[in-house]
């Protein structure tokens, strides 16, 4: 069966009556197809507050792919406070999810999927999760998905004849780099957003990047209770 493009519609209905709509379109390999109309603004240039771990060069691209693709969001929410109440809906082919929440939580959810699919070499490890996007995920849900996807990746690596990492010995290295990218993007949007909604959305994403290595160090004990019943699979 031919794979189809993936569409994700996010809607923000703020308490003051303001409505904001965003369409995310991914190709079958979960790479972002739509780019921002604000892609040429100065803070999106690759060399403007470039991430310390960036693997791209100005010879490859003039603009940071993540910055380019979140620019519309940053512009749309630059004068909105992070704790403003809103109703956020996420519509995919499979389901519609609606949550009464605050702006920073909805923004964190949509920014996460855009950043993971923008073509940043460091964030590309997160791209397979985009096909099965889970909006408004809790910390436990995020941990479960991240580790599960990482281990599935190792299965395919082994099938390809390469050396897998089933012991999670390398995952912390990846997430340290992801943390640096989040910090770099936060530095960029500090110069583009007047209020704190966009900034706090990135802070939320970065908190997850900081929590995961600690969870790995503790042998994922927060998830262990879900597997505490006797194993019935021989």
Short mmCIF file of C-alpha atoms in Angstrom, two decimals, residues 11-184:
data_model
loop_
_atom_site.label_atom_id
_atom_site.label_comp_id
_atom_site.label_asym_id
_atom_site.label_seq_id
_atom_site.Cartn_x
_atom_site.Cartn_y
_atom_site.Cartn_z
CA UNK A 11 -5.92 24.67 17.05
CA UNK A 12 -5.55 27.08 19.95
CA UNK A 13 -8.68 28.81 21.28
CA UNK A 14 -7.65 31.32 23.91
CA UNK A 15 -9.88 32.50 26.73
CA UNK A 16 -9.97 36.03 25.26
CA UNK A 17 -11.49 34.74 22.01
CA UNK A 18 -8.27 34.65 19.99
CA UNK A 19 -8.00 31.64 17.66
CA UNK A 20 -4.80 30.30 16.13
CA UNK A 21 -4.57 27.45 13.63
CA UNK A 22 -1.54 25.50 12.44
CA UNK A 23 -1.25 22.72 9.86
CA UNK A 24 1.71 20.34 10.05
CA UNK A 25 2.31 18.21 6.97
CA UNK A 26 4.85 15.38 7.04
CA UNK A 27 5.95 13.17 4.19
CA UNK A 28 5.69 9.36 4.59
CA UNK A 29 9.17 9.30 6.15
CA UNK A 30 7.99 11.85 8.73
CA UNK A 31 10.01 14.81 7.46
CA UNK A 32 8.34 18.21 7.68
CA UNK A 33 7.07 19.51 4.36
CA UNK A 34 5.72 22.94 5.30
CA UNK A 35 8.17 25.72 6.05
CA UNK A 36 7.50 28.98 7.84
CA UNK A 37 6.57 32.19 6.09
CA UNK A 38 8.96 33.92 8.51
CA UNK A 39 11.97 31.80 7.49
CA UNK A 40 14.13 34.78 6.52
CA UNK A 41 13.99 36.66 9.82
CA UNK A 42 17.42 37.35 11.32
CA UNK A 43 17.16 35.06 14.35
CA UNK A 44 16.65 32.01 12.08
CA UNK A 45 20.07 32.42 10.46
CA UNK A 46 22.30 29.45 11.26
CA UNK A 47 25.06 31.61 12.69
CA UNK A 48 22.71 33.60 14.94
CA UNK A 49 23.09 32.00 18.38
CA UNK A 50 24.08 28.70 16.74
CA UNK A 51 23.80 25.66 19.03
CA UNK A 52 27.12 24.61 20.57
CA UNK A 53 26.65 21.07 19.22
CA UNK A 54 25.39 22.04 15.76
CA UNK A 55 26.50 19.67 13.01
CA UNK A 56 25.49 22.00 10.19
CA UNK A 57 27.64 24.64 8.54
CA UNK A 58 26.83 27.87 6.73
CA UNK A 59 28.03 26.13 3.53
CA UNK A 60 25.16 23.64 3.90
CA UNK A 61 22.36 26.02 4.86
CA UNK A 62 21.99 29.71 5.62
CA UNK A 63 19.26 29.12 8.18
CA UNK A 64 18.72 26.81 11.15
CA UNK A 65 16.04 24.30 10.02
CA UNK A 66 14.42 24.20 13.45
CA UNK A 67 14.31 27.98 13.78
CA UNK A 68 12.84 28.30 10.29
CA UNK A 69 10.00 25.93 11.03
CA UNK A 70 9.03 27.24 14.46
CA UNK A 71 9.20 30.87 13.32
CA UNK A 72 5.46 31.08 12.60
CA UNK A 73 4.70 29.77 16.08
CA UNK A 74 7.12 32.18 17.73
CA UNK A 75 5.62 35.09 15.82
CA UNK A 76 2.04 34.04 16.57
CA UNK A 77 2.63 33.74 20.31
CA UNK A 78 5.33 36.36 20.87
CA UNK A 79 3.00 38.66 22.84
CA UNK A 80 1.10 35.96 24.76
CA UNK A 81 1.73 34.89 28.33
CA UNK A 82 2.57 31.25 28.95
CA UNK A 83 -0.13 30.72 31.59
CA UNK A 84 -3.07 32.06 29.58
CA UNK A 85 -5.92 29.56 29.56
CA UNK A 86 -6.84 27.96 26.26
CA UNK A 87 -8.42 24.95 24.61
CA UNK A 88 -5.99 23.09 22.35
CA UNK A 89 -7.05 20.45 19.84
CA UNK A 90 -4.81 18.13 17.85
CA UNK A 91 -6.48 16.45 14.88
CA UNK A 92 -4.85 13.56 13.01
CA UNK A 93 -6.24 10.94 10.66
CA UNK A 94 -6.59 8.50 13.55
CA UNK A 95 -8.08 10.67 16.31
CA UNK A 96 -8.89 14.08 17.73
CA UNK A 97 -7.42 15.08 21.09
CA UNK A 98 -8.70 18.13 22.96
CA UNK A 99 -7.34 19.53 26.20
CA UNK A 100 -8.27 22.48 28.39
CA UNK A 101 -4.84 23.71 29.38
CA UNK A 102 -2.50 26.70 29.29
CA UNK A 103 -0.69 28.07 26.28
CA UNK A 104 2.80 26.84 27.17
CA UNK A 105 1.64 23.20 27.36
CA UNK A 106 -0.06 23.32 23.97
CA UNK A 107 2.93 25.08 22.44
CA UNK A 108 5.32 22.52 23.91
CA UNK A 109 3.35 19.74 22.23
CA UNK A 110 3.32 21.29 18.76
CA UNK A 111 6.90 22.59 18.98
CA UNK A 112 8.11 19.12 19.91
CA UNK A 113 6.81 17.56 16.72
CA UNK A 114 7.99 20.41 14.46
CA UNK A 115 11.49 20.42 15.95
CA UNK A 116 11.83 16.63 15.64
CA UNK A 117 10.89 16.65 11.93
CA UNK A 118 12.69 19.80 10.73
CA UNK A 119 15.89 18.13 9.58
CA UNK A 120 18.17 18.97 12.50
CA UNK A 121 20.78 16.16 12.55
CA UNK A 122 20.79 16.07 16.36
CA UNK A 123 17.01 15.92 16.76
CA UNK A 124 16.57 13.38 13.96
CA UNK A 125 16.68 10.55 16.50
CA UNK A 126 13.23 11.73 17.62
CA UNK A 127 11.69 11.75 14.15
CA UNK A 128 10.17 8.21 14.22
CA UNK A 129 8.03 9.30 17.17
CA UNK A 130 6.32 11.90 14.99
CA UNK A 131 4.34 9.29 13.04
CA UNK A 132 2.72 8.24 16.30
CA UNK A 133 2.47 11.69 17.82
CA UNK A 134 1.00 11.80 21.32
CA UNK A 135 -0.07 15.35 22.18
CA UNK A 136 0.12 16.59 25.76
CA UNK A 137 2.13 13.53 26.86
CA UNK A 138 2.94 13.21 30.55
CA UNK A 139 6.51 12.66 31.74
CA UNK A 140 5.90 8.91 32.22
CA UNK A 141 4.28 8.62 28.78
CA UNK A 142 7.19 10.46 27.21
CA UNK A 143 9.76 8.28 28.97
CA UNK A 144 7.94 5.13 27.93
CA UNK A 145 7.77 6.21 24.29
CA UNK A 146 11.34 7.53 24.07
CA UNK A 147 12.94 4.40 25.51
CA UNK A 148 10.66 2.07 23.54
CA UNK A 149 11.45 3.82 20.26
CA UNK A 150 15.17 3.83 21.09
CA UNK A 151 15.15 0.06 21.74
CA UNK A 152 13.17 -0.58 18.56
CA UNK A 153 15.79 1.39 16.67
CA UNK A 154 18.47 -0.89 18.18
CA UNK A 155 16.53 -3.93 16.93
CA UNK A 156 16.66 -2.63 13.36
CA UNK A 157 20.33 -1.67 13.78
CA UNK A 158 21.09 -5.27 14.75
CA UNK A 159 19.06 -6.57 11.80
CA UNK A 160 21.22 -4.40 9.55
CA UNK A 161 24.34 -6.10 10.89
CA UNK A 162 25.50 -3.20 13.04
CA UNK A 163 26.18 -3.00 16.77
CA UNK A 164 23.00 -2.36 18.80
CA UNK A 165 22.75 -0.65 22.18
CA UNK A 166 20.18 -2.68 24.09
CA UNK A 167 21.81 -1.66 27.39
CA UNK A 168 20.99 2.03 26.79
CA UNK A 169 24.64 2.94 27.20
CA UNK A 170 24.55 5.60 24.47
CA UNK A 171 21.13 7.12 24.97
CA UNK A 172 22.36 9.66 27.53
CA UNK A 173 24.90 11.00 25.03
CA UNK A 174 22.13 11.60 22.51
CA UNK A 175 19.95 13.36 25.03
CA UNK A 176 22.76 15.58 26.22
CA UNK A 177 23.04 16.81 22.65
CA UNK A 178 19.25 17.28 22.47
CA UNK A 179 19.43 19.35 25.65
CA UNK A 180 22.04 21.59 24.01
CA UNK A 181 19.82 22.07 20.97
CA UNK A 182 16.90 23.06 23.19
CA UNK A 183 19.11 25.57 24.96
CA UNK A 184 20.27 26.94 21.61
#
